[in-house]
Short mmCIF file of C-alpha atoms in Angstrom, two decimals:
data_model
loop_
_atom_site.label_atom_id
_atom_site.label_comp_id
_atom_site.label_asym_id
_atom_site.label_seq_id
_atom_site.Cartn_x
_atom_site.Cartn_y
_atom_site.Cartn_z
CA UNK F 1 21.04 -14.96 34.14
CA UNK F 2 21.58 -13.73 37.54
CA UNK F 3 20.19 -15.17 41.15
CA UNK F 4 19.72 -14.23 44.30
CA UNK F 5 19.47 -16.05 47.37
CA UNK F 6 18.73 -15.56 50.39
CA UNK F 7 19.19 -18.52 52.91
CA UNK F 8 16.90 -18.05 55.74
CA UNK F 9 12.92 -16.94 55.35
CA UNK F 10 12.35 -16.14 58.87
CA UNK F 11 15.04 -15.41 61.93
CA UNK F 12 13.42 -14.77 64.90
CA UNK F 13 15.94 -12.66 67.30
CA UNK F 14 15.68 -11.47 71.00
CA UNK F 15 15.51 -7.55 71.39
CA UNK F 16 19.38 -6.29 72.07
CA UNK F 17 20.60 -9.47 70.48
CA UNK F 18 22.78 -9.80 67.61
CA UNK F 19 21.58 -10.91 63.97
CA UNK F 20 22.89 -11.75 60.60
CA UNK F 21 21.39 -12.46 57.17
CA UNK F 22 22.33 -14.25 54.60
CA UNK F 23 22.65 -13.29 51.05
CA UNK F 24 24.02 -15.29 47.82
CA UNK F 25 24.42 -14.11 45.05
CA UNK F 26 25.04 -16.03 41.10
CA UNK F 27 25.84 -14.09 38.17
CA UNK F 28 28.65 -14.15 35.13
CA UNK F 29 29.49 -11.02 35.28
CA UNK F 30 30.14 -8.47 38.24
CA UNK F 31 27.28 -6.92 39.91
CA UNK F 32 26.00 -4.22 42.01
CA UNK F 33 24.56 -5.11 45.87
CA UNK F 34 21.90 -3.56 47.57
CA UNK F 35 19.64 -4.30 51.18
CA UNK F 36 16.42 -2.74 51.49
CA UNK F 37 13.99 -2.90 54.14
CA UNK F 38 10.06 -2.80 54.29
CA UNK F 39 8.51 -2.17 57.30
CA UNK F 40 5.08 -3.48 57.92
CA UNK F 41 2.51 -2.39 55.33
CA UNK F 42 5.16 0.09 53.72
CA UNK F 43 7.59 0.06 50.43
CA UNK F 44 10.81 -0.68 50.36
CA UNK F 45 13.41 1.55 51.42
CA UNK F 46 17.56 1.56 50.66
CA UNK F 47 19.53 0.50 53.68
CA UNK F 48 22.99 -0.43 52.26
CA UNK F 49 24.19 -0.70 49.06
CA UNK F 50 28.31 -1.71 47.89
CA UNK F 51 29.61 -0.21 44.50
CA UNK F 52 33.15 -0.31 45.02
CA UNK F 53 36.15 -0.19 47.52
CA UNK F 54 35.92 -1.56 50.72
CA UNK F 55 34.45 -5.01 51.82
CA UNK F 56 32.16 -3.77 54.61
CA UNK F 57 29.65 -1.26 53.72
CA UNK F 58 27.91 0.52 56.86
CA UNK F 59 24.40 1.32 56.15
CA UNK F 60 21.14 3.21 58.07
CA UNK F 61 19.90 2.12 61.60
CA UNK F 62 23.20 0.64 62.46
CA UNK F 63 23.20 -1.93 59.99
CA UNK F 64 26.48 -3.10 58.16
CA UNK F 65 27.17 -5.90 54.94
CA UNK F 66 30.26 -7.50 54.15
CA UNK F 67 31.01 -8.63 50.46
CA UNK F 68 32.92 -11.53 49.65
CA UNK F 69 33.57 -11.82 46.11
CA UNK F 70 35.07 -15.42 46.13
CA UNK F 71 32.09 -16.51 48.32
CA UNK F 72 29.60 -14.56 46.03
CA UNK F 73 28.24 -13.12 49.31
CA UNK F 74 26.97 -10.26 50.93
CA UNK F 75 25.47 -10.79 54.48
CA UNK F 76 23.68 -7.89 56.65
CA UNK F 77 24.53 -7.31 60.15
CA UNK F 78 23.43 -5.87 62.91
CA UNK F 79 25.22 -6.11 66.53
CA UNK F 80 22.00 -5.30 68.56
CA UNK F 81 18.94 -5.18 67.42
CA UNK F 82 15.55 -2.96 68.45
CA UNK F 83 12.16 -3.82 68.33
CA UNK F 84 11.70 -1.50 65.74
CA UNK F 85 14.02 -3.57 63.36
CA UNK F 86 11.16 -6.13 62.57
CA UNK F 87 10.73 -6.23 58.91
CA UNK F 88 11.52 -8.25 56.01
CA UNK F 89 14.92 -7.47 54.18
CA UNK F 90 15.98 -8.02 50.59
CA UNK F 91 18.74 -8.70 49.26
CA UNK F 92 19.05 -7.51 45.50
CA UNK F 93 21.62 -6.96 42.37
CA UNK F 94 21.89 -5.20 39.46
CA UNK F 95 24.49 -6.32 36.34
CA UNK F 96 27.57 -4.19 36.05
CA UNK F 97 26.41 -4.13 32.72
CA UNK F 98 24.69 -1.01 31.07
CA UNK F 99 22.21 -2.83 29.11
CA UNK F 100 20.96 -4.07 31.91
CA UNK F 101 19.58 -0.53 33.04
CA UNK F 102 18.82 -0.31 36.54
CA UNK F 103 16.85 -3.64 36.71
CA UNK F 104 17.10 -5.25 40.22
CA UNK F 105 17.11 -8.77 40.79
CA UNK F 106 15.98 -9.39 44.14
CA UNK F 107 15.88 -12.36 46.63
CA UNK F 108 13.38 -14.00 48.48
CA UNK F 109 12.90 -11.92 52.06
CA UNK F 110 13.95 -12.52 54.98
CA UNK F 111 11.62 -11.81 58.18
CA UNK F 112 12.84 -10.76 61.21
CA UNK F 113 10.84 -10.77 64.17
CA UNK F 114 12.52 -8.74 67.01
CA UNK F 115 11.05 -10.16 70.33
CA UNK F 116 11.25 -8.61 73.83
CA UNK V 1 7.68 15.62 49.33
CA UNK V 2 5.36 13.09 47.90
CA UNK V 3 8.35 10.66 46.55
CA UNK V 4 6.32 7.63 44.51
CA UNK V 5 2.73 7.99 45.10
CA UNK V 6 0.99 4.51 44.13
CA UNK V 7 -3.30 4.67 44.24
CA UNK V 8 -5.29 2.53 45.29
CA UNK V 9 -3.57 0.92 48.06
CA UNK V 10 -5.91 -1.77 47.95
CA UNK V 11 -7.97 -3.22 45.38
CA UNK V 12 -10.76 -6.56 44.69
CA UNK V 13 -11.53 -7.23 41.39
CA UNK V 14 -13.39 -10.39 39.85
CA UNK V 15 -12.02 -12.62 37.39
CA UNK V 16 -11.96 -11.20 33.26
CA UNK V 17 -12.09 -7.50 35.09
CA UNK V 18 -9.34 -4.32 33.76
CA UNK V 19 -8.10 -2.00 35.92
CA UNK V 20 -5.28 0.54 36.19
CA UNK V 21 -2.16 1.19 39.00
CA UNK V 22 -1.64 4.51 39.01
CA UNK V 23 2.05 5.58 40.23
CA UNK V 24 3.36 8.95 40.02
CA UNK V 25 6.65 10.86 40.62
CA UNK V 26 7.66 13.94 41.78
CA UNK V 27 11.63 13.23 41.55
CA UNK V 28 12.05 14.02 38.25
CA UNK V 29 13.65 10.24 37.70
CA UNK V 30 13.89 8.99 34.06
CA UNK V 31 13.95 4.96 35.50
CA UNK V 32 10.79 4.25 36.28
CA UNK V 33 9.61 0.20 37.06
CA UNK V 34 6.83 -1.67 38.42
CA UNK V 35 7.37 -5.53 40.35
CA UNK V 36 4.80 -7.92 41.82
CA UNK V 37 5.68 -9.08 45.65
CA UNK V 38 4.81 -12.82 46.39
CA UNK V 39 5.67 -14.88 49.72
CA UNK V 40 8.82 -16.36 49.47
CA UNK V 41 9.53 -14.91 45.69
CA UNK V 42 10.92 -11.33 46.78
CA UNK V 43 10.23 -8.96 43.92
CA UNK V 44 10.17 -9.69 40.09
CA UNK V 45 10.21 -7.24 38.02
CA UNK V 46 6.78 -6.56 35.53
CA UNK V 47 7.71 -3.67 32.99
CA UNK V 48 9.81 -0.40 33.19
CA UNK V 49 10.88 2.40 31.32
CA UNK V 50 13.86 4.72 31.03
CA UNK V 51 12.03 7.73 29.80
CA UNK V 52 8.79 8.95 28.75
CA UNK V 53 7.88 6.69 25.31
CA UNK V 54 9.77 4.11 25.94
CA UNK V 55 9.04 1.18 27.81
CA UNK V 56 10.07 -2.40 27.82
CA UNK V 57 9.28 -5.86 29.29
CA UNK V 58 10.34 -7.30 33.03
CA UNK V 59 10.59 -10.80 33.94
CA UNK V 60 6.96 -11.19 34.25
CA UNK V 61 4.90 -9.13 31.67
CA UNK V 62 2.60 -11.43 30.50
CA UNK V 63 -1.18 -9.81 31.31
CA UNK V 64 0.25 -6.53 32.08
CA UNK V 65 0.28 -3.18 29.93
CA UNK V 66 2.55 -0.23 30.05
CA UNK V 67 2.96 2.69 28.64
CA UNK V 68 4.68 6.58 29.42
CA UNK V 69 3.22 9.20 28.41
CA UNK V 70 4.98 11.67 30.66
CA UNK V 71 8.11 11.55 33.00
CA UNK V 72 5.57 11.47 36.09
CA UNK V 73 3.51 8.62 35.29
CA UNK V 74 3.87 5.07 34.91
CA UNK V 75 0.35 3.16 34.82
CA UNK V 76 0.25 -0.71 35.18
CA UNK V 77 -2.95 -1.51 33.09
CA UNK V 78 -4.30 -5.10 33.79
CA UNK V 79 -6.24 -6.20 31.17
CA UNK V 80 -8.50 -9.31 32.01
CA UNK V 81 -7.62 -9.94 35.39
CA UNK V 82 -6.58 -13.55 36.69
CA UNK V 83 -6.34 -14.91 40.22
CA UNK V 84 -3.05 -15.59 39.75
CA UNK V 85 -2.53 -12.27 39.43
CA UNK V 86 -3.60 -11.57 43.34
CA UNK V 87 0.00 -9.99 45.12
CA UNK V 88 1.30 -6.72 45.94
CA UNK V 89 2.62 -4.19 43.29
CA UNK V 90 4.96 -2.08 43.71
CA UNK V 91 5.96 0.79 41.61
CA UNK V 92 9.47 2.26 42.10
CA UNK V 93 11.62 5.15 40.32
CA UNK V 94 15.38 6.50 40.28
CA UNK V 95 17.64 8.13 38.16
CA UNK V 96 19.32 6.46 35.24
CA UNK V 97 22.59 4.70 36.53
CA UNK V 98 23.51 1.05 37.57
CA UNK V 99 24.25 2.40 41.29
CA UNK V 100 20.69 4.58 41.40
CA UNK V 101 18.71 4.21 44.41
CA UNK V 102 15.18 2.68 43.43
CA UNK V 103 12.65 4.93 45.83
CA UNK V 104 9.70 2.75 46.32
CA UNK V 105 5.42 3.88 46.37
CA UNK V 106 3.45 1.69 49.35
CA UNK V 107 2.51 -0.57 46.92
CA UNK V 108 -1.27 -1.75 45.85
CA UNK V 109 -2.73 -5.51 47.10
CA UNK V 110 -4.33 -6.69 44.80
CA UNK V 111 -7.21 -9.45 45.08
CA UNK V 112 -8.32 -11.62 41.92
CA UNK V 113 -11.57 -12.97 43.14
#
């Protein structure tokens, strides 16, 4: 079965600042990666997602991931964040596998909290 | 330009109660799913279904019902409701396709008195 993890539950960051977050993932056999966002009191929206090709993905609102298949990762980036980028971001899969469908597997959250 | 309409947005019930999630879609997407959101546990997936009659079981089915009568609709039926069934539920949809988007509804919170 397939796992996701993501390492940190909270990651408080200063407005302008840089952030990353941290995404393994476990699975025997090759997968699909997606980030999506959810804003406060809203569903989840796509921000990034890697198929195929290259490493680093660039996604909406400035926001880039880079996968490393020997590290099983696939972090999120940002260089300089806005207030408006507090949310909580997920991390998810889905098995390059077609009967697996388009099941996600998603990971915990992580909450950022832009400050001023 | 609706997208994944999910009613109500929020919801008490009292233990041994039924209700039903309604989620609709305008998108025309065969895929459509619905997950539970708990603190710390991201989302797990409840029950989905690729097309209209057919619908399976997610990772967490157990006190849930499903079923699709049309491509639209996707109605999570609880059936005697427990507290530990208190979270958020989302409803998503996409097209068929390991790559697909999922667009997500607003979700419902739920509260198991």
């Amino acid at each position: 079965a397939q796992s996701v993890t993501q390492l940190d539950s909270q990651v408080p960051v200063f407005e302008e600042a840089p952030v990353e977050l941290r995404c393994n993932y476990s699975s025997s056999v090759s997968v699909y990666l997606f980030w999506y966002v959810q804003y406060p009191n809203q569903g989840l929206q796509l921000l990034l997602k890697y198929l195929s090709g290259s490493t680093l993905v660039k996604g909406i609102n400035g926001f880039e991931a880079e996968f490393n298949k020997s590290q099983t990762s696939f972090h999120l980036r940002k260089p300089s964040v806005h207030i408006s980028d507090t949310a909580e971001y997920f991390c998810a899969v889905t098995l390059m596998i077609k009967a697996a469908g388009n099941k996600l597997t998603f990971g915990g959250g992580t909450r950022v909290l832009v400050k001023p | 330009n609706a997208g994944v309409t999910q009613t109500p947005k929020f919801q008490v019930l009292k233990t041994g109660q039924s209700m039903t999630l309604q989620c609709a879609q305008d998108m025309n997407h065969e895929y459509m799913s619905w997950y539970r959101q708990d603190p710390g546990m991201g989302l797990r997936l409840i029950h989905y279904s690729v097309g209209a009659g057919i619908t399976d079981q997610g990772e967490v089915p157990n006190g849930y019902n499903v079923s699709r009568s049309t491509t639209e609709d996707f109605p999570l039926r609880l059936l005697s409701a427990a507290p530990s069934q208190t979270s958020v539920y989302f409803c998503a949809s996409s097209y068929i396709g390991l790559n697909a988007e999922a667009f997500f509804g607003q979700g419902t919170r739920l509260t198991v008195v």
